[in-house]
Coordinates of C-alpha atoms in Angstrom, one line a residue:
Chain A
X1 CA 8.8 -17.0 -7.1
X2 CA 7.2 -17.0 -3.7
X3 CA 3.5 -16.3 -3.4
X4 CA 2.6 -12.7 -2.2
X5 CA 1.7 -14.1 1.3
X6 CA 5.1 -16.0 1.6
X7 CA 7.0 -13.0 0.3
X8 CA 5.3 -10.8 2.9
X9 CA 5.7 -12.9 6.0
X10 CA 9.4 -13.6 5.1
X11 CA 9.9 -9.8 4.8
X12 CA 8.3 -9.2 8.2
X13 CA 10.5 -11.9 9.8
X14 CA 13.6 -10.5 8.1
X15 CA 12.6 -7.0 9.3
X16 CA 12.3 -8.2 12.9
X17 CA 15.6 -10.2 12.7
X18 CA 17.5 -7.1 11.3
X19 CA 16.0 -4.9 14.0
X20 CA 17.0 -7.3 16.7
X21 CA 20.5 -7.9 15.5
X22 CA 21.2 -4.2 15.1
X23 CA 19.5 -3.1 18.2
X24 CA 19.2 -6.1 20.5
X25 CA 16.3 -5.8 22.9
X26 CA 14.0 -8.8 22.8
X27 CA 16.5 -11.6 23.3
X28 CA 18.3 -9.7 26.1
X29 CA 15.0 -8.9 27.8
X30 CA 13.8 -12.5 27.5
X31 CA 17.0 -14.1 28.7
X32 CA 17.6 -11.6 31.5
X33 CA 14.1 -12.0 32.9
X34 CA 14.3 -15.8 32.6
X35 CA 17.8 -15.9 34.2
X36 CA 16.6 -13.6 37.0
X37 CA 13.6 -15.8 37.7
X38 CA 15.9 -18.9 37.8
X39 CA 18.4 -17.2 40.1
X40 CA 15.6 -16.2 42.5
X41 CA 14.2 -19.7 42.5
X42 CA 17.6 -21.2 43.1
X43 CA 18.3 -18.7 45.9
X44 CA 15.0 -19.7 47.6
X45 CA 15.3 -23.4 47.2
X46 CA 19.0 -23.3 48.3
X47 CA 20.4 -26.8 48.9
X48 CA 17.0 -28.5 49.1
X49 CA 16.4 -31.1 46.5
X50 CA 13.1 -30.3 44.7
X51 CA 10.6 -32.9 43.6
X52 CA 10.3 -33.6 39.9
X53 CA 6.9 -31.8 39.8
X54 CA 8.4 -28.8 41.6
X55 CA 11.4 -28.7 39.2
X56 CA 9.0 -28.8 36.2
X57 CA 6.9 -26.1 37.7
X58 CA 9.9 -23.9 38.5
X59 CA 11.2 -24.1 34.9
X60 CA 7.7 -23.4 33.5
X61 CA 7.6 -20.3 35.6
X62 CA 11.1 -19.3 34.3
X63 CA 9.8 -19.7 30.7
X64 CA 6.6 -17.7 31.4
X65 CA 8.6 -14.9 33.1
X66 CA 11.0 -14.6 30.3
X67 CA 8.3 -14.3 27.7
X68 CA 5.8 -12.1 29.4
X69 CA 7.7 -8.9 28.6
X70 CA 9.7 -9.8 25.6
X71 CA 6.9 -11.1 23.3
X72 CA 4.3 -8.4 23.8
X73 CA 7.0 -5.8 23.3
X74 CA 7.4 -7.1 19.7
X75 CA 3.8 -6.1 18.9
X76 CA 3.1 -3.3 21.3
X77 CA 6.3 -1.4 20.5
X78 CA 5.0 -1.0 16.9
X79 CA 2.2 1.3 18.1
X80 CA 4.3 3.0 20.7
X81 CA 7.2 3.9 18.3
X82 CA 4.6 5.1 15.7
X83 CA 5.4 2.5 13.0
X84 CA 2.2 0.5 13.2
X85 CA 0.3 2.9 10.9
X86 CA 3.2 2.9 8.5
X87 CA 3.4 -0.9 8.1
X88 CA -0.4 -1.4 8.4
X89 CA -1.2 0.8 5.4
X90 CA 1.0 -1.5 3.2
X91 CA -1.5 -4.3 3.7
X92 CA -0.8 -8.1 4.1
X93 CA -1.8 -7.8 7.7
X94 CA -2.0 -11.6 8.1
X95 CA 1.5 -12.0 6.9
X96 CA 2.6 -9.2 9.1
X97 CA 1.3 -11.0 12.1
X98 CA 2.8 -14.3 11.1
X99 CA 6.2 -12.8 10.5
X100 CA 6.2 -11.2 13.9
X101 CA 4.8 -14.3 15.6
X102 CA 7.5 -16.5 14.0
X103 CA 10.2 -14.2 15.2
X104 CA 8.7 -14.2 18.7
X105 CA 8.7 -18.0 18.5
X106 CA 12.3 -18.1 17.4
X107 CA 13.3 -15.7 20.1
X108 CA 11.6 -17.8 22.9
X109 CA 12.9 -21.0 21.3
X110 CA 16.5 -19.8 21.6
X111 CA 15.9 -18.4 25.1
X112 CA 14.3 -21.6 26.3
X113 CA 17.2 -23.7 25.0
X114 CA 19.8 -21.5 26.8
X115 CA 17.8 -21.4 30.0
X116 CA 17.3 -25.2 29.7
X117 CA 21.0 -25.7 29.6
X118 CA 21.4 -23.5 32.7
X119 CA 18.6 -25.2 34.5
X120 CA 20.0 -28.7 33.8
X121 CA 23.3 -27.6 35.3
X122 CA 21.8 -25.9 38.3
X123 CA 18.9 -28.2 39.4
X124 CA 20.1 -31.0 41.7
X125 CA 18.0 -33.6 39.9
X126 CA 19.2 -36.2 37.3
X127 CA 17.6 -35.9 33.9
X128 CA 16.3 -39.4 33.4
X129 CA 14.7 -38.9 30.0
X130 CA 16.7 -36.3 28.1
X131 CA 14.5 -36.6 25.0
X132 CA 11.5 -35.4 27.1
X133 CA 13.5 -32.6 28.6
X134 CA 14.9 -31.3 25.3
X135 CA 11.6 -31.6 23.5
X136 CA 9.5 -30.0 26.2
X137 CA 11.8 -27.0 26.8
X138 CA 11.8 -25.4 23.3
X139 CA 8.1 -26.4 22.7
X140 CA 7.1 -24.7 25.9
X141 CA 9.0 -21.5 24.8
X142 CA 7.4 -21.7 21.3
X143 CA 3.9 -22.3 22.6
X144 CA 4.0 -19.5 25.2
X145 CA 5.4 -17.1 22.5
X146 CA 2.6 -18.0 20.1
X147 CA -0.2 -17.4 22.7
X148 CA 1.4 -14.1 23.8
X149 CA 1.6 -13.1 20.1
X150 CA -2.1 -13.8 19.7
X151 CA -3.2 -11.8 22.8
X152 CA -0.8 -8.9 22.1
X153 CA -2.1 -8.4 18.6
X154 CA -5.6 -8.1 19.9
X155 CA -4.8 -5.2 22.2
X156 CA -2.2 -3.4 20.1
X157 CA -4.1 -0.1 19.9
X158 CA -5.6 -0.2 23.4
X159 CA -4.5 2.5 25.8
X160 CA -3.6 0.0 28.6
X161 CA -2.2 -2.4 26.1
X162 CA 0.7 -3.7 28.3
X163 CA -1.6 -4.8 31.1
X164 CA -4.3 -6.2 28.8
X165 CA -1.9 -8.3 26.8
X166 CA -0.9 -10.2 30.0
X167 CA -4.3 -10.2 31.5
X168 CA -5.9 -11.8 28.4
X169 CA -3.0 -14.2 28.0
X170 CA -3.1 -15.6 31.6
X171 CA -6.1 -17.9 31.2
X172 CA -4.7 -19.2 27.9
X173 CA -1.4 -19.8 29.5
X174 CA -2.7 -22.0 32.4
X175 CA -2.8 -25.2 30.2
X176 CA 0.8 -24.7 29.4
X177 CA 1.7 -24.7 33.1
X178 CA 0.0 -28.1 33.5
X179 CA 1.4 -29.5 30.3
X180 CA 4.9 -28.2 31.0
X181 CA 4.9 -29.7 34.5
X182 CA 3.5 -33.0 33.2
X183 CA 6.2 -33.4 30.5
X184 CA 9.1 -32.1 32.5
X185 CA 8.4 -34.3 35.6
X186 CA 8.7 -37.3 33.2
X187 CA 12.2 -36.1 32.2
X188 CA 13.1 -36.1 35.9
X189 CA 11.9 -39.7 36.3
X190 CA 8.4 -39.3 37.7
X191 CA 5.3 -40.4 35.8
X192 CA 4.8 -42.7 32.8
X193 CA 6.7 -42.1 29.6
X194 CA 3.3 -42.3 27.7
X195 CA 2.0 -39.4 29.9
X196 CA 5.0 -37.4 29.0
X197 CA 4.6 -38.0 25.3
X198 CA 0.9 -37.1 25.6
X199 CA 1.8 -33.8 27.3
X200 CA 4.4 -33.0 24.6
X201 CA 2.0 -33.6 21.8
X202 CA -0.7 -31.5 23.6
X203 CA 1.9 -28.8 24.0
X204 CA 2.7 -28.9 20.3
X205 CA -1.0 -28.8 19.2
X206 CA -1.9 -26.1 21.7
X207 CA 1.2 -24.1 20.6
X208 CA 0.4 -24.4 16.9
X209 CA -3.3 -23.3 17.3
X210 CA -2.5 -19.6 17.7
X211 CA -0.6 -19.7 14.4
X212 CA -3.8 -20.8 12.7
X213 CA -5.9 -18.2 14.4
X214 CA -3.5 -15.2 14.5
X215 CA -3.3 -14.3 10.8
X216 CA -7.1 -14.2 10.4
X217 CA -7.5 -12.3 13.6
X218 CA -4.9 -9.7 12.5
X219 CA -6.6 -9.4 9.1
X220 CA -9.9 -8.6 10.7
X221 CA -8.8 -6.5 13.7
X222 CA -6.0 -4.4 12.1
X223 CA -8.0 -3.6 9.0
X224 CA -9.9 -0.4 9.4
X225 CA -11.3 -0.5 5.8
X226 CA -14.7 -1.8 6.8
X227 CA -17.9 -1.6 4.9
X228 CA -18.9 2.0 4.7
X229 CA -21.6 3.3 7.1
X230 CA -24.5 5.0 5.5
X231 CA -25.0 8.4 7.0
X232 CA -28.2 10.5 6.7
X233 CA -27.7 13.0 3.9
X234 CA -27.5 16.5 5.2
X235 CA -25.5 19.6 4.7
X236 CA -22.2 19.3 3.0
X237 CA -18.9 21.0 3.9
X238 CA -18.3 23.3 1.0
X239 CA -15.5 22.3 -1.4
X240 CA -14.4 25.4 -3.2
X241 CA -13.1 25.0 -6.7
Chain B
X1 CA -13.5 9.2 -11.0
X2 CA -10.7 8.5 -8.6
X3 CA -12.3 9.2 -5.2
X4 CA -15.8 9.7 -4.0
X5 CA -16.6 10.8 -0.5
X6 CA -20.1 11.3 0.8
X7 CA -21.2 12.7 4.2
X8 CA -18.1 11.5 6.0
X9 CA -18.0 12.2 9.7
X10 CA -15.9 11.3 12.7
X11 CA -16.2 11.9 16.4
X12 CA -14.3 11.2 19.5
X13 CA -15.7 11.3 23.0
X14 CA -15.8 15.1 23.1
X15 CA -18.1 15.4 20.1
X16 CA -18.0 15.5 16.3
X17 CA -14.6 16.4 14.9
X18 CA -16.0 16.9 11.4
X19 CA -19.3 16.0 9.7
X20 CA -20.9 16.1 6.2
X21 CA -17.6 16.0 4.3
X22 CA -18.3 15.3 0.7
X23 CA -16.3 15.6 -2.5
X24 CA -15.4 13.8 -5.8
X25 CA -12.0 13.8 -7.2
X26 CA -10.8 13.1 -10.7
X27 CA -7.3 12.7 -12.3
X28 CA -5.3 15.9 -11.9
X29 CA -7.4 17.3 -9.0
X30 CA -5.5 18.7 -6.0
X31 CA -7.7 19.0 -2.9
X32 CA -6.3 21.1 -0.1
X33 CA -7.6 20.5 3.4
X34 CA -7.3 23.3 5.7
X35 CA -8.3 24.0 9.3
X36 CA -7.0 25.0 12.7
X37 CA -5.0 22.6 14.8
X38 CA -7.3 19.8 16.1
X39 CA -10.0 20.4 13.4
X40 CA -9.6 16.8 12.1
X41 CA -7.4 17.2 9.0
X42 CA -5.2 14.3 9.8
X43 CA -8.1 12.2 11.1
X44 CA -9.9 12.7 7.8
X45 CA -6.9 11.6 5.9
X46 CA -6.4 8.5 8.1
X47 CA -10.0 7.6 7.5
X48 CA -9.5 7.8 3.7
X49 CA -6.3 5.7 3.9
X50 CA -8.1 3.1 6.0
X51 CA -6.2 3.6 9.2
X52 CA -9.3 4.8 11.1
X53 CA -13.0 3.9 10.7
X54 CA -15.2 7.0 10.2
X55 CA -18.2 7.1 12.4
X56 CA -20.5 7.9 9.5
X57 CA -20.5 8.4 5.8
X58 CA -19.3 6.5 2.7
X59 CA -16.3 6.8 0.5
X60 CA -14.8 5.0 -2.4
X61 CA -11.0 5.2 -3.0
X62 CA -8.6 3.2 -5.1
X63 CA -7.0 0.1 -3.6
X64 CA -3.5 1.6 -4.1
X65 CA -3.1 4.8 -2.2
X66 CA 0.1 6.6 -1.5
X67 CA 0.1 8.1 2.0
X68 CA 2.8 10.1 3.8
X69 CA 2.2 11.8 7.1
X70 CA 4.4 13.8 9.4
X71 CA 3.3 11.7 12.5
X72 CA 4.4 8.4 10.9
X73 CA 7.7 7.0 12.1
X74 CA 10.2 4.8 10.3
X75 CA 12.0 1.8 11.7
X76 CA 15.2 3.3 13.3
X77 CA 17.4 0.2 12.6
X78 CA 16.4 -0.2 9.0
X79 CA 17.9 1.9 6.1
X80 CA 16.1 3.5 3.3
X81 CA 16.5 0.6 0.9
X82 CA 15.3 -1.9 3.5
X83 CA 12.2 0.2 4.1
X84 CA 11.4 0.2 0.4
X85 CA 12.0 -3.5 0.1
X86 CA 9.8 -4.2 3.1
X87 CA 7.1 -2.0 1.7
X88 CA 7.3 -3.7 -1.7
X89 CA 7.2 -7.2 -0.2
X90 CA 4.1 -6.4 1.8
X91 CA 2.4 -4.7 -1.2
X92 CA 3.7 -7.3 -3.6
X93 CA 5.2 -4.8 -6.0
X94 CA 8.6 -3.8 -7.4
X95 CA 10.8 -2.0 -4.8
X96 CA 12.2 0.5 -7.4
X97 CA 14.6 1.6 -4.7
X98 CA 17.2 3.2 -6.8
X99 CA 14.8 5.2 -8.9
X100 CA 12.7 6.4 -5.9
X101 CA 15.6 7.3 -3.7
X102 CA 17.2 9.3 -6.6
X103 CA 13.8 11.0 -7.2
X104 CA 13.6 12.1 -3.6
X105 CA 17.2 13.0 -3.2
X106 CA 18.3 10.3 -0.9
X107 CA 20.4 8.1 -3.2
X108 CA 23.6 8.9 -1.3
X109 CA 22.0 8.1 2.1
X110 CA 20.5 4.8 1.0
X111 CA 22.4 2.5 3.3
X112 CA 22.3 4.7 6.4
X113 CA 19.9 3.6 9.2
X114 CA 16.9 5.8 9.6
X115 CA 17.8 6.7 13.1
X116 CA 20.5 8.9 11.7
X117 CA 18.0 10.7 9.3
X118 CA 16.8 14.3 9.9
X119 CA 13.1 15.0 10.0
X120 CA 13.3 16.3 6.4
X121 CA 15.1 13.2 5.2
X122 CA 12.5 11.0 6.8
X123 CA 9.8 13.0 5.0
X124 CA 11.5 12.4 1.8
X125 CA 11.7 8.6 2.4
X126 CA 8.0 8.6 3.3
X127 CA 7.3 10.4 0.0
X128 CA 9.3 7.7 -1.8
X129 CA 7.3 5.0 0.0
X130 CA 4.1 6.7 -0.9
X131 CA 5.0 6.8 -4.6
X132 CA 6.3 3.2 -4.8
X133 CA 3.1 1.5 -5.9
X134 CA 2.2 4.0 -8.7
X135 CA -0.9 5.0 -6.8
X136 CA -3.7 6.9 -8.5
X137 CA -4.5 8.7 -5.3
X138 CA -1.8 10.4 -3.2
X139 CA -2.7 11.5 0.3
X140 CA -0.2 13.8 2.0
X141 CA -0.4 15.2 5.5
X142 CA 1.6 18.4 5.9
X143 CA 3.8 17.5 2.9
X144 CA 6.1 20.5 3.1
X145 CA 6.6 20.7 6.9
X146 CA 10.2 20.1 7.9
X147 CA 11.4 20.2 4.3
X148 CA 14.1 22.6 3.1
X149 CA 13.9 24.5 -0.2
X150 CA 15.0 21.5 -2.3
X151 CA 12.4 19.3 -0.5
X152 CA 9.7 21.8 -1.2
X153 CA 10.8 21.8 -4.9
X154 CA 10.4 18.0 -4.8
X155 CA 6.8 18.3 -3.5
X156 CA 6.2 21.0 -6.1
X157 CA 7.4 18.8 -8.9
X158 CA 5.2 15.9 -7.6
X159 CA 2.2 18.2 -7.5
X160 CA 2.8 19.4 -11.0
X161 CA 3.4 16.0 -12.7
X162 CA 1.6 13.4 -10.7
X163 CA -1.1 12.1 -13.0
X164 CA -3.6 11.0 -10.4
X165 CA -5.5 13.0 -7.7
X166 CA -3.8 14.4 -4.6
X167 CA -5.4 15.2 -1.2
X168 CA -3.2 17.2 1.0
X169 CA -3.6 18.8 4.4
X170 CA -1.6 22.0 5.1
X171 CA -1.8 25.3 6.9
X172 CA 1.0 26.7 4.9
X173 CA -0.4 29.4 2.7
X174 CA 2.3 28.8 0.1
X175 CA 1.0 25.3 -0.4
X176 CA -2.4 26.6 -1.6
X177 CA -0.9 27.3 -5.0
X178 CA -1.3 23.7 -6.1
X179 CA -5.0 23.4 -5.0
X180 CA -7.7 22.9 -7.6
X181 CA -10.2 22.5 -4.7
X182 CA -10.1 23.4 -1.1
X183 CA -12.0 22.1 2.0
X184 CA -11.9 23.9 5.3
X185 CA -12.7 21.8 8.4

């Protein structure tokens, strides 16, 4: 018998999965934005051979671009389609956040792997260290998804929520750009293997951190049952029997 | 006592929507909240449910509240059973899907996605979700709006047999027959 928390986050994850399978939006959006970013980059670079750092940077941009719309949509659409109040009144807000964040992570994990396969086929650079490449790519997708889940959940009821979710996320996403480039350039044969591993571990740690913060943040921010405010006693609206 | 509200008030930028709302409710009480459009009926109910923070006042309500409102939406891709299962998993209670769907007259629509539901069928499912946790306080916003005669009969039977207290907002004069107390905003 799972604990109430485990039962709740699994239910949220299942709900997101069912909604996505029956009405695909997030995966399409994520993949199409990423593929479009990659096509644009390839079109601009043409036949030029990019440096390892440049290739790492380009792929990091592709991952960012694919996540910047798809992940916030998971959270912000709840408010826009009018289901946030429905699900919020049922409680387990921390589990609700975790279920959604895990689905966002899964979505970006899959997208990053598919885009990684495409990128490996398109980029005119040999992958010298495949283990660095294939570890960095899904980790980058997961980490970016987790940060965007965190920032989207903060602004879910704000009027300009779409802009805010990205604006707040940008400073938090900068470290991923550096870590992504550091790890990916090693996979293309530039830099020390130790440096690549350090970047991967940092990416992992940085990516996990939102999963520790997010549930607590959601429990605090999404819960409107705060301590009551004492008002001055005055006239009462008449309740007629 | 099931609910105790003292001096509750809420305001938006334009000014106070309502102030000094106070009432106590016991088992069997039916409180009708009336008022013109925009007077704050739904806002007051959302404050009591915990979906909005009132700007002033205190209130004590049970942990388990059943709430159904016209402006709530359902997940279009999920069916009625999946809604009840999701709700039960988040509340950590028994889904009671079959019994609840039979009670609200949706047993034969249980596996259809909610995007195919009419407004009245959605209202029925929201009633089922509200009743799922055996709440002692039921809060209904416009409970009979969009319902046909059998739907109104369902609300009528709930109002008659529900053992706890009910707070409901309505401007339909026919709904006043259940009220043991009335509050005009």
